[in-house]
CSV table of C-alpha atoms in Angstrom, one decimal:
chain,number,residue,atom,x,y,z
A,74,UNK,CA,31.6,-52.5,25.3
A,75,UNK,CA,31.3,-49.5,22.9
A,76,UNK,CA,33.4,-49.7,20.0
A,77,UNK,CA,36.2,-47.3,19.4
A,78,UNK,CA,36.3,-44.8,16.4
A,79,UNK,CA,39.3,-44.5,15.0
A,80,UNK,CA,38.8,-40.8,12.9
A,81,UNK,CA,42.7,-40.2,12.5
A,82,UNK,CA,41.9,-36.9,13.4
A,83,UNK,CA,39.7,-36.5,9.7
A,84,UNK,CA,39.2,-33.1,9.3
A,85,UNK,CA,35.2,-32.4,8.2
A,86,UNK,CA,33.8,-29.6,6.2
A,87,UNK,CA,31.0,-29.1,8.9
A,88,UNK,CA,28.5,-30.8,12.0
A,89,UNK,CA,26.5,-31.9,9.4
A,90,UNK,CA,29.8,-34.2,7.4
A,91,UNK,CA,30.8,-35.5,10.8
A,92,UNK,CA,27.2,-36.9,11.9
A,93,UNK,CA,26.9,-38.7,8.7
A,94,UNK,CA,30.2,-40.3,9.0
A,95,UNK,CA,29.5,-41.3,12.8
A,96,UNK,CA,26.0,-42.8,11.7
A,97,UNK,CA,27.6,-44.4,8.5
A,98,UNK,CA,30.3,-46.2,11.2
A,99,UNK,CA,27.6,-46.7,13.4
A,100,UNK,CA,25.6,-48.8,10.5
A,101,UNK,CA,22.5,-46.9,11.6
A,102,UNK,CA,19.8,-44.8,9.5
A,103,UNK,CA,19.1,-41.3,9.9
A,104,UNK,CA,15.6,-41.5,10.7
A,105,UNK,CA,16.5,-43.5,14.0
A,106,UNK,CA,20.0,-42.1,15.7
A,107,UNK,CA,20.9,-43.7,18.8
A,108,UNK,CA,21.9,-39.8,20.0
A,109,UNK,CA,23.5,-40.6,23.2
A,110,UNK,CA,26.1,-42.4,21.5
A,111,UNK,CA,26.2,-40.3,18.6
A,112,UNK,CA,26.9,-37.6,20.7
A,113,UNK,CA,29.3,-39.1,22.7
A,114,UNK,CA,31.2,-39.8,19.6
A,115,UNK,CA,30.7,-36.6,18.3
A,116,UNK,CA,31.9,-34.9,21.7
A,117,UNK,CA,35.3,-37.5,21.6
A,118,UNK,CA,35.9,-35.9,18.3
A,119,UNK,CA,35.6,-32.2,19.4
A,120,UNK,CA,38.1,-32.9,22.0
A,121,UNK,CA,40.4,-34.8,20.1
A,122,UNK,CA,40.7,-31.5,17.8
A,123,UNK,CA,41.4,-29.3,20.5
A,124,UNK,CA,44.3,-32.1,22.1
A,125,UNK,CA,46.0,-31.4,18.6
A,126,UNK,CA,45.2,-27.5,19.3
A,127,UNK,CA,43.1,-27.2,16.1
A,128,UNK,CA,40.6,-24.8,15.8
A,129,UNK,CA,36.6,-26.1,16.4
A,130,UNK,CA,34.6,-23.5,14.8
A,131,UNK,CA,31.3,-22.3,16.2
A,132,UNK,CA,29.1,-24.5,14.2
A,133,UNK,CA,30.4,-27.4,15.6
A,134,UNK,CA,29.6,-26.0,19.1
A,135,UNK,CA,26.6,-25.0,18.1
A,136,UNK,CA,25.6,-28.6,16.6
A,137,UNK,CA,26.9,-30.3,20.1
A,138,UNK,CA,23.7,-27.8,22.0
A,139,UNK,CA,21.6,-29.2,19.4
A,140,UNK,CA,22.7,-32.8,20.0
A,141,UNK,CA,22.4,-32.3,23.9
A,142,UNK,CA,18.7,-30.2,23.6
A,143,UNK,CA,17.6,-33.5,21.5
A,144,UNK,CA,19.1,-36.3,24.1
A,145,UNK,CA,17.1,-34.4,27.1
A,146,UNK,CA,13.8,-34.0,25.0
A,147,UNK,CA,13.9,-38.0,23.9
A,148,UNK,CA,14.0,-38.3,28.1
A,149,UNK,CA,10.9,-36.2,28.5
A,150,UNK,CA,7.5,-38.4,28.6
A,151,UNK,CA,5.8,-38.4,25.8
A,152,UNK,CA,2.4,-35.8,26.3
A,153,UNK,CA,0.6,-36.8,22.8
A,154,UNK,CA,1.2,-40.2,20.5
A,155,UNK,CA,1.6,-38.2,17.6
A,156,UNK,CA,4.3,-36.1,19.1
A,157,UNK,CA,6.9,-35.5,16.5
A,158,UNK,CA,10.2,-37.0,17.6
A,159,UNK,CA,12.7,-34.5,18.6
A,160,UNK,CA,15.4,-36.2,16.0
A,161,UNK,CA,13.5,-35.8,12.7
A,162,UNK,CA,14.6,-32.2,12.1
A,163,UNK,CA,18.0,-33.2,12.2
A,164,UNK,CA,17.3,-36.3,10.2
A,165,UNK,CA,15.7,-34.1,7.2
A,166,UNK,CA,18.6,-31.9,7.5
A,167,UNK,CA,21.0,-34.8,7.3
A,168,UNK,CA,19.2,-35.9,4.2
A,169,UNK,CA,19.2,-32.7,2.7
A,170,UNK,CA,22.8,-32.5,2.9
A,171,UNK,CA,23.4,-35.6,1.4
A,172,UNK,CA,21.1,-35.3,-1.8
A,173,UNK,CA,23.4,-31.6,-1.7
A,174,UNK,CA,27.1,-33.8,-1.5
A,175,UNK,CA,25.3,-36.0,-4.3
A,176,UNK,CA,24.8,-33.2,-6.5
A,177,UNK,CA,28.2,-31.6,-6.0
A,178,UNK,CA,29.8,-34.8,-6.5
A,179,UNK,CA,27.9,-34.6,-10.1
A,180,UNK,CA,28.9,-30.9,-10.9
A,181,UNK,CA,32.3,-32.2,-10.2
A,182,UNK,CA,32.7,-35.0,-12.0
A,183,UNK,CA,30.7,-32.2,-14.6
A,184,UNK,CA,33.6,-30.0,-14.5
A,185,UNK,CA,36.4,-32.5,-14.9
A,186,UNK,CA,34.9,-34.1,-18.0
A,187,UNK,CA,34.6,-30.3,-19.6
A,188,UNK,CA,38.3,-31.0,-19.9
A,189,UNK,CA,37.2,-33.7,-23.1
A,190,UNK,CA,37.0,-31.8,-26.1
A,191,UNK,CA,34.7,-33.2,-29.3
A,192,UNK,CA,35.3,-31.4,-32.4
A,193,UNK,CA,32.2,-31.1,-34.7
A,194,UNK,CA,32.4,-30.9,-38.5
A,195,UNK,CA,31.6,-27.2,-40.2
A,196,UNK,CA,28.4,-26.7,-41.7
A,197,UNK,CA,28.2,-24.2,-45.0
A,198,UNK,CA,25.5,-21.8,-43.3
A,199,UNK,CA,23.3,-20.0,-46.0
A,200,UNK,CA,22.6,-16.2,-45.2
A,201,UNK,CA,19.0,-15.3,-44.8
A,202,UNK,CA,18.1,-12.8,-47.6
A,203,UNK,CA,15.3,-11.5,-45.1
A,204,UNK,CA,17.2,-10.6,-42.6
A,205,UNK,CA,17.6,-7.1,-41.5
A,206,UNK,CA,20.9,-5.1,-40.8
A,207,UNK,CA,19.4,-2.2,-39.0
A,208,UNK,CA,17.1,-1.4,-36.5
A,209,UNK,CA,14.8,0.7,-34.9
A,210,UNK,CA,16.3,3.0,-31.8
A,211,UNK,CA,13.2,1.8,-29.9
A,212,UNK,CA,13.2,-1.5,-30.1
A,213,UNK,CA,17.0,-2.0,-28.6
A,214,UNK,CA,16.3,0.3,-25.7
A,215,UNK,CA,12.9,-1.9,-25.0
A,216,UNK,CA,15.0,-4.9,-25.2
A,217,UNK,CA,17.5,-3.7,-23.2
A,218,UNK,CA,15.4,-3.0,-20.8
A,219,UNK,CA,14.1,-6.3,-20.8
A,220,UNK,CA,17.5,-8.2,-20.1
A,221,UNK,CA,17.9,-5.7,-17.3
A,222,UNK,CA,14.0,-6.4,-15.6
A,223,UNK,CA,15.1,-10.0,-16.0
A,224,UNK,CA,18.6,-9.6,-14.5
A,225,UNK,CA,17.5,-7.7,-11.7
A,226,UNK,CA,17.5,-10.6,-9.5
A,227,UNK,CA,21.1,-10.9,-9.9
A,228,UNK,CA,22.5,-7.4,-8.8
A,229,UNK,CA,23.7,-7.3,-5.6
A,230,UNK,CA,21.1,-6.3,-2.7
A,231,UNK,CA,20.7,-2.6,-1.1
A,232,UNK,CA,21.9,-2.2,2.7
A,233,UNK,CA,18.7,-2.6,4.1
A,234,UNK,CA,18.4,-5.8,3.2
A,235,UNK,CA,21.5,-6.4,5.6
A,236,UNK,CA,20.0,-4.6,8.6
A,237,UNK,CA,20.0,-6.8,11.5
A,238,UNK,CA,22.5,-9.6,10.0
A,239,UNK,CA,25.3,-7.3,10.0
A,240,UNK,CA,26.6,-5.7,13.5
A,241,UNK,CA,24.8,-8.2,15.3
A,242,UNK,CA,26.5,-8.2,18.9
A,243,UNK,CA,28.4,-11.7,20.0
A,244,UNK,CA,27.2,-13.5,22.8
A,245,UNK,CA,30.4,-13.5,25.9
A,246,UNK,CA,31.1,-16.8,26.8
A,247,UNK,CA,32.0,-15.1,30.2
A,248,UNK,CA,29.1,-13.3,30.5
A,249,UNK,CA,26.9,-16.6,30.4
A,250,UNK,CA,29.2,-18.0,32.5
A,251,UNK,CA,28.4,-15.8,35.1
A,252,UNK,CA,24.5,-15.5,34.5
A,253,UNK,CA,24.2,-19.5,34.9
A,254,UNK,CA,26.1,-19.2,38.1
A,255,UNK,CA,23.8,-16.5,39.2
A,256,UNK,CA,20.9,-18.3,38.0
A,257,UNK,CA,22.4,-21.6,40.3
A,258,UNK,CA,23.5,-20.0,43.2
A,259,UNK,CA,19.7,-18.5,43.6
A,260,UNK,CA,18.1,-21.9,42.9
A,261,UNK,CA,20.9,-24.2,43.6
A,262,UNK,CA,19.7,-26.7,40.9
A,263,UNK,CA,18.4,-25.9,37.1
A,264,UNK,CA,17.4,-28.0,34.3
A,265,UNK,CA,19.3,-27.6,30.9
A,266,UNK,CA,17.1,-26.8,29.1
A,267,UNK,CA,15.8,-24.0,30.7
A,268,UNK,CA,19.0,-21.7,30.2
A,269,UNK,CA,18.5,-21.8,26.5
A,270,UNK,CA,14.6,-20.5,26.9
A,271,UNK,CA,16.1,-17.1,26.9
A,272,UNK,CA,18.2,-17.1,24.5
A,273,UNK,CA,17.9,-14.5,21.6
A,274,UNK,CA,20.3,-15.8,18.9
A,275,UNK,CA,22.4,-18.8,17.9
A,276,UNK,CA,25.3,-16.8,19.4
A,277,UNK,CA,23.8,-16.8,22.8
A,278,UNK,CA,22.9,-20.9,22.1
A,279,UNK,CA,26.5,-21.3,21.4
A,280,UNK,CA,27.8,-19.0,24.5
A,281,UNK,CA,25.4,-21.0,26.7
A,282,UNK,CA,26.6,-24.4,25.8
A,283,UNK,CA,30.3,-23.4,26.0
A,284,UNK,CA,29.4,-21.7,29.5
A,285,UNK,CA,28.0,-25.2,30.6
A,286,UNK,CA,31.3,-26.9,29.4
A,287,UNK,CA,33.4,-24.5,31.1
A,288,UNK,CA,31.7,-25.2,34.5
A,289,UNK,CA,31.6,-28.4,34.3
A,290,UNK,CA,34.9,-28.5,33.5
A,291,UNK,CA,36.0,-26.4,36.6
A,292,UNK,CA,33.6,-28.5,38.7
A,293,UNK,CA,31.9,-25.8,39.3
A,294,UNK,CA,28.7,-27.6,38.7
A,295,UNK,CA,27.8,-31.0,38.2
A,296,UNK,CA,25.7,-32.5,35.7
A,297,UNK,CA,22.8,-35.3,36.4
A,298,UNK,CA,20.4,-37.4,34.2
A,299,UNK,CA,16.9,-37.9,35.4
A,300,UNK,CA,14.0,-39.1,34.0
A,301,UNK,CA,13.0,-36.0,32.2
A,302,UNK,CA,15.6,-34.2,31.7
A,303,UNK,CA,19.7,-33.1,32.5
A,304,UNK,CA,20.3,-31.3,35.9
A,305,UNK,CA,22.7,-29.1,36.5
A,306,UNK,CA,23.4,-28.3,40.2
A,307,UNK,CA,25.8,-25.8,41.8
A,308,UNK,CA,28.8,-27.0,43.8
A,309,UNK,CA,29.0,-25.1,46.9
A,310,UNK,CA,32.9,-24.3,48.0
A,311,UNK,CA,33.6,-26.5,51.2
């Protein structure tokens, strides 16, 4: 029998948070995650937040598509030996994220030592008899000029560089929800992996996934594991 998390509704900064502490409960490495029950723990957690009413964002969502994509790739047969496994680029950005909390962790720690103050004995500081007082026009422009090449990294970007990022439509959760029960009551039976083949953007990942929920929730369609993938087939009205 599978143990039971106790999370005590933890809140988690992000996906990425919440899959480390699942695999840190779990006693597992990240370079070999057991996903089905890693994303049955994960799903538990999702629900548990919306039975207290509290908001899940979108990246959450969006990591529980991921989760699901992996878990039906792992079922498909392997073509090629040296196929990569579907889990390592979640597993390097798991251990990205880590070295990341390390470093804020040190930046922190940083910042409340700063608080210590060491006082360091005056030194009698002799003036330097060849040091000029005034210079030329020129030279302060050039160097201005210099601290502003060097700088120019820092100022803030032009527009353009914010075309196609900005104003990007958001994917309808309805809207999905009606093109996968077009796409079912054509062919009756689709794997899950083939509504995502269309998609454009993240938005439409995350739309799709919640689509899939929401109609599996309504019983509009049910979901099946086979050998190579997740079914979904549509429920005809009796």
């Amino acid at each position: 029998m599978m143990e039971q998390l106790n999370f005590s509704l933890k809140v988690f900064d992000g996906p990425l948070e919440l899959l480390l502490h699942l695999i840190a409960k779990n006693k597992v490495s990240i370079y070999d995650i057991p996903i089905s029950l890693i994303l049955e723990q994960y799903l538990d957690y999702i629900e548990d937040l919306k039975k207290m009413d509290l908001e899940v964002s979108s990246a959450f969502i969006e990591m529980a598509a991921q989760l699901m994509l992996i878990k039906s790739r792992m079922l498909l047969p392997k073509i090629e030996e040296e196929e990569e496994d579907p889990r390592m680029s979640l597993a390097e950005a798991l251990a990205e994220y880590k070295r990341y909390k390390a470093v804020l962790g040190q930046l922190r720690l940083a910042g409340e030592n700063a608080g210590i103050t060491y006082v360091r004995q005056t030194e009698q500081l002799e003036f330097d008899k060849k040091h000029r007082r005034t210079y030329d026009t020129q030279a302060l422009t050039d160097a201005y000029r210099s601290v502003l090449r060097k700088n120019a990294r820092a100022l803030p970007p032009p527009m353009k560089s914010f075309e196609g990022i900005v104003g990007r439509p958001v994917a309808s959760v309805p809207a999905r929800i009606l093109g996968v029960l077009r796409l079912l009551k054509r062919n009756i039976t689709c794997s899950f992996q083939s509504l995502f083949r269309s998609a454009r953007s993240r938005s439409e990942i995350v739309a799709t996934f919640l689509a899939v929920l929401e109609l599996s929730k309504s019983r509009h369609v049910e979901m099946d594991t086979r050998a190579d993938d997740v079914y979904l087939t549509f429920k005809k009205e009796k």
